[in-house]
Short mmCIF file of N, CA and C in Angstrom, two decimals:
data_model
loop_
_atom_site.label_atom_id
_atom_site.label_comp_id
_atom_site.label_asym_id
_atom_site.label_seq_id
_atom_site.Cartn_x
_atom_site.Cartn_y
_atom_site.Cartn_z
N UNK A 1096 5.49 8.84 -29.35
CA UNK A 1096 4.43 7.60 -28.42
C UNK A 1096 3.09 7.35 -29.22
N UNK A 1097 3.22 6.47 -28.41
CA UNK A 1097 1.62 5.91 -28.80
C UNK A 1097 0.27 6.72 -28.93
N UNK A 1098 -0.32 6.21 -29.91
CA UNK A 1098 -2.20 7.32 -30.19
C UNK A 1098 -3.05 6.88 -29.36
N UNK A 1099 -2.94 5.15 -29.17
CA UNK A 1099 -3.80 4.24 -27.94
C UNK A 1099 -3.39 3.77 -26.64
N UNK A 1100 -4.24 3.98 -25.91
CA UNK A 1100 -3.31 2.98 -24.70
C UNK A 1100 -5.07 2.17 -24.76
N UNK A 1101 -4.26 0.99 -24.52
CA UNK A 1101 -5.51 0.03 -23.93
C UNK A 1101 -5.31 -0.82 -23.01
N UNK A 1102 -6.20 -0.67 -22.18
CA UNK A 1102 -6.24 -0.72 -20.82
C UNK A 1102 -6.98 -1.64 -20.30
N UNK A 1103 -6.01 -2.89 -19.86
CA UNK A 1103 -6.75 -4.52 -20.19
C UNK A 1103 -7.03 -4.77 -17.96
N UNK A 1104 -8.33 -4.90 -17.95
CA UNK A 1104 -8.52 -4.97 -16.57
C UNK A 1104 -9.31 -6.24 -16.08
N UNK A 1105 -9.29 -7.61 -17.36
CA UNK A 1105 -9.64 -8.65 -16.54
C UNK A 1105 -8.52 -9.68 -17.47
N UNK A 1106 -9.02 -10.74 -16.97
CA UNK A 1106 -8.51 -12.02 -17.91
C UNK A 1106 -9.71 -12.86 -18.90
N UNK A 1107 -10.86 -11.73 -18.45
CA UNK A 1107 -11.92 -12.11 -19.80
C UNK A 1107 -12.43 -10.73 -19.90
N UNK A 1108 -13.33 -11.09 -21.34
CA UNK A 1108 -13.79 -9.77 -21.44
C UNK A 1108 -15.48 -10.33 -21.54
N UNK A 1109 -16.32 -9.57 -21.04
CA UNK A 1109 -17.65 -9.32 -20.15
C UNK A 1109 -17.66 -10.24 -19.08
N UNK A 1110 -19.16 -10.17 -18.93
CA UNK A 1110 -19.12 -11.10 -17.20
C UNK A 1110 -19.26 -12.33 -17.30
N UNK A 1111 -19.26 -13.40 -18.18
CA UNK A 1111 -19.70 -14.80 -18.62
C UNK A 1111 -17.86 -15.19 -18.22
N UNK A 1112 -16.95 -15.27 -17.40
CA UNK A 1112 -16.07 -15.82 -17.55
C UNK A 1112 -15.34 -16.50 -18.28
N UNK A 1113 -16.14 -17.66 -18.46
CA UNK A 1113 -15.94 -18.78 -19.30
C UNK A 1113 -15.54 -18.51 -20.67
N UNK A 1114 -16.68 -17.83 -21.34
CA UNK A 1114 -16.56 -17.28 -22.40
C UNK A 1114 -15.59 -16.01 -22.90
N UNK A 1115 -15.74 -15.48 -21.61
CA UNK A 1115 -15.15 -14.36 -21.61
C UNK A 1115 -13.69 -14.71 -22.12
N UNK A 1116 -13.21 -15.92 -20.97
CA UNK A 1116 -11.69 -16.10 -21.73
C UNK A 1116 -11.26 -16.11 -22.94
N UNK A 1117 -12.16 -16.53 -23.39
CA UNK A 1117 -11.99 -17.67 -25.14
C UNK A 1117 -12.16 -16.18 -25.83
N UNK A 1118 -13.23 -15.32 -25.50
CA UNK A 1118 -12.89 -13.59 -26.47
C UNK A 1118 -11.92 -13.06 -25.57
N UNK A 1119 -11.29 -12.70 -25.09
CA UNK A 1119 -10.42 -12.29 -24.52
C UNK A 1119 -8.77 -12.86 -25.36
N UNK A 1120 -8.93 -14.44 -25.66
CA UNK A 1120 -7.93 -15.14 -25.97
C UNK A 1120 -7.88 -14.52 -27.54
N UNK A 1121 -9.21 -14.87 -28.39
CA UNK A 1121 -9.39 -14.08 -29.59
C UNK A 1121 -9.11 -12.81 -29.97
N UNK A 1122 -9.49 -11.98 -29.31
CA UNK A 1122 -8.76 -10.61 -28.84
C UNK A 1122 -7.55 -10.08 -29.23
N UNK A 1123 -6.33 -11.23 -27.88
CA UNK A 1123 -5.24 -11.02 -28.61
C UNK A 1123 -4.12 -11.84 -29.75
N UNK A 1124 -5.14 -12.36 -29.60
CA UNK A 1124 -4.59 -13.13 -31.23
C UNK A 1124 -4.62 -12.47 -32.03
N UNK A 1125 -5.39 -11.90 -32.66
CA UNK A 1125 -5.35 -10.93 -33.62
C UNK A 1125 -5.44 -9.55 -33.80
N UNK A 1126 -5.22 -8.95 -32.27
CA UNK A 1126 -4.96 -6.97 -32.83
C UNK A 1126 -3.90 -7.16 -33.01
N UNK A 1127 -3.09 -7.97 -33.00
CA UNK A 1127 -1.81 -7.08 -33.60
C UNK A 1127 -0.96 -7.30 -35.28
N UNK A 1128 -2.55 -7.96 -35.87
CA UNK A 1128 -2.64 -8.03 -37.47
C UNK A 1128 -3.23 -6.28 -37.81
N UNK A 1129 -3.79 -5.74 -36.92
CA UNK A 1129 -4.71 -4.39 -37.17
C UNK A 1129 -4.40 -3.60 -36.58
N UNK A 1130 -3.45 -3.60 -35.53
CA UNK A 1130 -2.83 -2.24 -35.81
C UNK A 1130 -1.60 -1.73 -36.81
N UNK A 1131 -2.32 -0.46 -36.62
CA UNK A 1131 -1.63 0.34 -37.51
C UNK A 1131 -0.76 1.32 -37.19
N UNK A 1132 -0.29 1.18 -35.82
CA UNK A 1132 0.65 2.32 -35.18
C UNK A 1132 0.67 1.60 -33.56
N UNK A 1133 1.99 2.26 -33.33
CA UNK A 1133 2.19 1.43 -32.05
C UNK A 1133 1.06 1.83 -31.07
N UNK A 1134 1.12 0.92 -29.84
CA UNK A 1134 0.41 1.21 -28.73
C UNK A 1134 0.66 0.56 -27.42
N UNK A 1135 -0.10 1.14 -26.50
CA UNK A 1135 0.11 0.77 -25.01
C UNK A 1135 -0.73 -0.17 -25.05
N UNK A 1136 0.31 -1.41 -23.81
CA UNK A 1136 -0.84 -2.15 -23.74
C UNK A 1136 -0.90 -2.17 -21.72
N UNK A 1137 -1.68 -1.95 -21.29
CA UNK A 1137 -1.81 -1.87 -19.66
C UNK A 1137 -2.08 -2.45 -18.98
N UNK A 1138 -1.64 -3.85 -18.11
CA UNK A 1138 -2.50 -4.73 -17.49
C UNK A 1138 -2.80 -4.13 -15.67
N UNK A 1139 -3.57 -4.22 -15.70
CA UNK A 1139 -4.09 -4.04 -14.22
C UNK A 1139 -5.03 -5.06 -13.91
N UNK A 1140 -5.91 -5.03 -12.35
CA UNK A 1140 -6.79 -5.50 -11.49
C UNK A 1140 -6.30 -7.32 -12.25
N UNK A 1141 -7.35 -7.78 -12.49
CA UNK A 1141 -6.83 -9.93 -12.83
C UNK A 1141 -6.55 -9.46 -14.70
N UNK A 1142 -6.36 -8.70 -14.83
CA UNK A 1142 -5.57 -8.57 -16.34
C UNK A 1142 -4.19 -8.52 -16.48
N UNK A 1143 -4.11 -8.59 -14.88
CA UNK A 1143 -2.36 -9.28 -14.60
C UNK A 1143 -1.69 -10.59 -14.98
N UNK A 1144 -3.15 -10.84 -15.11
CA UNK A 1144 -2.74 -12.51 -14.87
C UNK A 1144 -2.42 -13.26 -16.26
N UNK A 1145 -2.96 -12.15 -16.75
CA UNK A 1145 -2.45 -12.03 -18.78
C UNK A 1145 -0.71 -12.29 -18.98
N UNK A 1146 0.16 -11.46 -18.11
CA UNK A 1146 1.01 -11.29 -17.90
C UNK A 1146 2.24 -12.12 -17.04
N UNK A 1147 1.39 -13.41 -17.03
CA UNK A 1147 2.55 -14.49 -16.65
C UNK A 1147 2.26 -15.98 -17.37
N UNK A 1148 3.40 -16.37 -16.38
CA UNK A 1148 3.89 -17.38 -17.38
C UNK A 1148 2.67 -18.51 -18.16
N UNK A 1149 1.92 -18.79 -17.26
CA UNK A 1149 0.97 -19.71 -18.04
C UNK A 1149 -0.54 -19.16 -18.26
N UNK A 1150 -0.48 -17.83 -18.90
CA UNK A 1150 -1.11 -17.45 -19.15
C UNK A 1150 -1.33 -17.60 -20.66
N UNK A 1151 -2.45 -17.83 -21.16
CA UNK A 1151 -2.95 -18.68 -23.13
C UNK A 1151 -2.89 -17.61 -23.09
N UNK A 1152 -2.52 -16.08 -23.38
CA UNK A 1152 -2.24 -15.38 -24.66
C UNK A 1152 -1.00 -14.31 -24.27
N UNK A 1153 -0.05 -15.46 -23.37
CA UNK A 1153 1.29 -14.66 -23.28
C UNK A 1153 1.90 -14.38 -24.84
N UNK A 1154 2.02 -15.31 -25.74
CA UNK A 1154 2.78 -15.25 -26.84
C UNK A 1154 2.23 -14.22 -27.71
N UNK A 1155 1.38 -14.09 -27.97
CA UNK A 1155 0.32 -12.79 -28.48
C UNK A 1155 0.62 -11.76 -27.54
N UNK A 1156 1.20 -11.63 -26.64
CA UNK A 1156 1.43 -10.35 -25.53
C UNK A 1156 2.96 -9.84 -26.09
N UNK A 1157 3.49 -11.43 -26.30
CA UNK A 1157 4.98 -11.14 -26.88
C UNK A 1157 5.42 -10.13 -27.43
N UNK A 1158 4.48 -10.77 -28.52
CA UNK A 1158 4.77 -11.01 -29.67
C UNK A 1158 4.28 -9.14 -30.34
N UNK A 1159 3.72 -9.00 -29.49
CA UNK A 1159 2.76 -7.27 -29.76
C UNK A 1159 3.77 -6.51 -29.11
N UNK A 1160 4.78 -6.62 -27.91
CA UNK A 1160 6.15 -6.06 -27.55
C UNK A 1160 7.23 -6.27 -28.50
N UNK A 1161 7.18 -7.34 -29.30
CA UNK A 1161 8.46 -7.14 -30.00
C UNK A 1161 8.30 -6.42 -31.43
N UNK A 1162 6.69 -5.73 -31.43
CA UNK A 1162 6.34 -5.10 -32.55
C UNK A 1162 6.46 -3.76 -32.17
N UNK A 1163 6.98 -3.58 -31.37
CA UNK A 1163 7.48 -1.89 -31.11
C UNK A 1163 6.18 -1.58 -30.18
N UNK A 1164 5.07 -2.44 -29.41
CA UNK A 1164 3.97 -1.90 -28.97
C UNK A 1164 4.51 -2.30 -27.48
N UNK A 1165 4.33 -0.63 -26.25
CA UNK A 1165 4.69 -0.84 -25.42
C UNK A 1165 4.06 -2.02 -24.18
N UNK A 1166 4.24 -2.49 -23.34
CA UNK A 1166 3.46 -3.72 -22.16
C UNK A 1166 3.87 -3.31 -20.81
N UNK A 1167 3.16 -2.76 -19.86
CA UNK A 1167 3.06 -2.52 -18.41
C UNK A 1167 2.35 -3.19 -17.85
N UNK A 1168 2.61 -3.62 -16.86
CA UNK A 1168 1.53 -4.23 -15.87
C UNK A 1168 1.97 -3.33 -14.60
N UNK A 1169 0.42 -3.34 -14.03
CA UNK A 1169 0.49 -2.96 -12.62
C UNK A 1169 1.56 -2.68 -11.46
N UNK A 1170 2.01 -2.80 -10.84
CA UNK A 1170 2.97 -3.65 -10.16
C UNK A 1170 2.36 -3.52 -8.65
N UNK A 1171 1.29 -2.88 -8.14
CA UNK A 1171 0.81 -2.68 -7.02
C UNK A 1171 -0.64 -4.06 -7.20
N UNK A 1172 -0.78 -4.20 -8.19
CA UNK A 1172 -1.98 -5.63 -8.86
C UNK A 1172 -1.21 -6.89 -8.54
N UNK A 1173 0.28 -6.83 -9.28
CA UNK A 1173 1.26 -7.93 -9.37
C UNK A 1173 1.55 -8.23 -7.55
N UNK A 1174 1.93 -7.16 -6.85
CA UNK A 1174 2.20 -7.22 -5.44
C UNK A 1174 1.48 -8.21 -4.45
N UNK A 1175 -0.59 -7.63 -5.36
CA UNK A 1175 -1.10 -7.92 -4.17
C UNK A 1175 -1.95 -9.22 -4.96
N UNK A 1176 -1.61 -9.97 -6.01
CA UNK A 1176 -1.91 -11.24 -6.42
C UNK A 1176 -0.54 -11.85 -5.87
N UNK A 1177 0.53 -11.10 -5.51
CA UNK A 1177 1.93 -12.39 -5.35
C UNK A 1177 2.15 -13.17 -6.37
N UNK A 1178 2.18 -12.16 -7.52
CA UNK A 1178 2.80 -12.60 -8.64
C UNK A 1178 3.92 -11.68 -9.65
N UNK A 1179 4.23 -11.07 -8.49
CA UNK A 1179 5.57 -9.68 -8.93
C UNK A 1179 6.73 -10.64 -9.49
N UNK A 1180 7.34 -11.54 -8.70
CA UNK A 1180 8.16 -12.23 -9.41
C UNK A 1180 8.11 -13.09 -10.67
N UNK A 1181 7.27 -13.26 -11.38
CA UNK A 1181 6.47 -14.02 -12.15
C UNK A 1181 6.26 -13.19 -13.65
N UNK A 1182 6.58 -12.18 -13.37
CA UNK A 1182 6.27 -11.41 -14.79
C UNK A 1182 6.69 -12.14 -15.66
N UNK A 1183 6.01 -12.18 -17.17
CA UNK A 1183 6.64 -12.98 -17.99
C UNK A 1183 6.69 -12.08 -19.49
N UNK A 1184 6.03 -10.92 -19.36
CA UNK A 1184 6.30 -9.78 -20.47
C UNK A 1184 6.40 -8.36 -20.10
N UNK A 1185 6.76 -7.77 -20.75
CA UNK A 1185 6.84 -6.10 -20.28
C UNK A 1185 7.75 -5.78 -19.05
N UNK A 1186 7.04 -4.34 -18.75
CA UNK A 1186 7.25 -3.71 -17.56
C UNK A 1186 6.59 -3.97 -16.19
N UNK A 1187 7.08 -3.41 -15.51
CA UNK A 1187 6.43 -2.92 -13.92
C UNK A 1187 6.20 -1.29 -13.84
N UNK A 1188 4.71 -1.30 -13.59
CA UNK A 1188 4.82 0.31 -13.97
C UNK A 1188 4.16 0.89 -12.21
N UNK A 1189 3.35 2.11 -12.10
CA UNK A 1189 2.86 2.24 -11.37
C UNK A 1189 2.16 3.34 -11.32
N UNK A 1190 1.23 3.88 -10.43
CA UNK A 1190 0.39 4.83 -10.96
C UNK A 1190 1.11 5.97 -11.41
N UNK A 1191 2.15 6.69 -11.26
CA UNK A 1191 2.21 8.19 -12.40
C UNK A 1191 2.46 8.07 -13.28
N UNK A 1192 2.83 6.45 -13.64
CA UNK A 1192 3.26 6.09 -15.24
C UNK A 1192 2.03 5.91 -16.01
N UNK A 1193 0.95 5.16 -15.11
CA UNK A 1193 -0.17 4.89 -15.80
C UNK A 1193 -0.98 6.45 -16.14
N UNK A 1194 -0.62 7.54 -15.20
CA UNK A 1194 -1.17 8.58 -15.41
C UNK A 1194 -0.65 9.14 -16.75
N UNK A 1195 1.09 8.86 -16.52
CA UNK A 1195 0.96 10.00 -17.58
C UNK A 1195 0.83 9.21 -18.86
N UNK A 1196 0.99 7.81 -19.42
CA UNK A 1196 0.30 7.34 -20.41
C UNK A 1196 -0.94 7.78 -20.72
N UNK A 1197 -1.47 8.16 -19.64
CA UNK A 1197 -3.55 8.35 -20.01
C UNK A 1197 -2.96 9.57 -20.90
N UNK A 1198 -2.52 10.42 -19.92
CA UNK A 1198 -2.78 12.14 -20.29
C UNK A 1198 -2.01 11.96 -21.78
N UNK A 1199 -0.99 11.45 -21.88
CA UNK A 1199 -0.37 11.85 -23.50
C UNK A 1199 -0.83 10.65 -24.71
N UNK A 1200 -1.80 9.92 -24.16
CA UNK A 1200 -2.38 9.18 -25.13
C UNK A 1200 -3.67 9.43 -25.49
N UNK A 1201 -3.64 9.68 -27.17
CA UNK A 1201 -4.66 10.24 -27.90
C UNK A 1201 -5.42 9.39 -26.95
N UNK A 1202 -6.00 8.11 -27.39
CA UNK A 1202 -7.22 7.51 -27.12
C UNK A 1202 -6.72 6.46 -26.28
N UNK A 1203 -7.77 6.00 -25.21
CA UNK A 1203 -7.59 4.91 -23.57
C UNK A 1203 -8.87 4.07 -24.58
N UNK A 1204 -8.30 3.01 -24.42
CA UNK A 1204 -9.67 1.81 -24.67
C UNK A 1204 -9.50 0.97 -23.51
N UNK A 1205 -10.64 1.03 -22.49
CA UNK A 1205 -10.89 0.51 -21.23
C UNK A 1205 -11.18 -1.02 -21.67
N UNK A 1206 -10.93 -1.90 -21.78
CA UNK A 1206 -11.60 -3.84 -21.71
C UNK A 1206 -11.63 -4.82 -19.96
#
């Protein structure tokens, strides 16, 4: 099991959505180079938008998954935004799965 779980709750880093989207792109475009062990990336709330076909970081997230990292997106969030049918990467998760992953991870990082 991965030791770090990254919880992505927004499509932007910080409070300035314009700059925050640029920062989120920079994060995903470089995190794969820095990971030393597999990780979990859990997308929820507006973070679910990053797992869609028009996401500016979709290819970076796909690369993370192809390199052995777990990628999951909150099913309730996908339904809320009416984008469940267009999930472009990873699996659809639920609350029990999220709780299991949090409990079993050594470290949880929320972005």
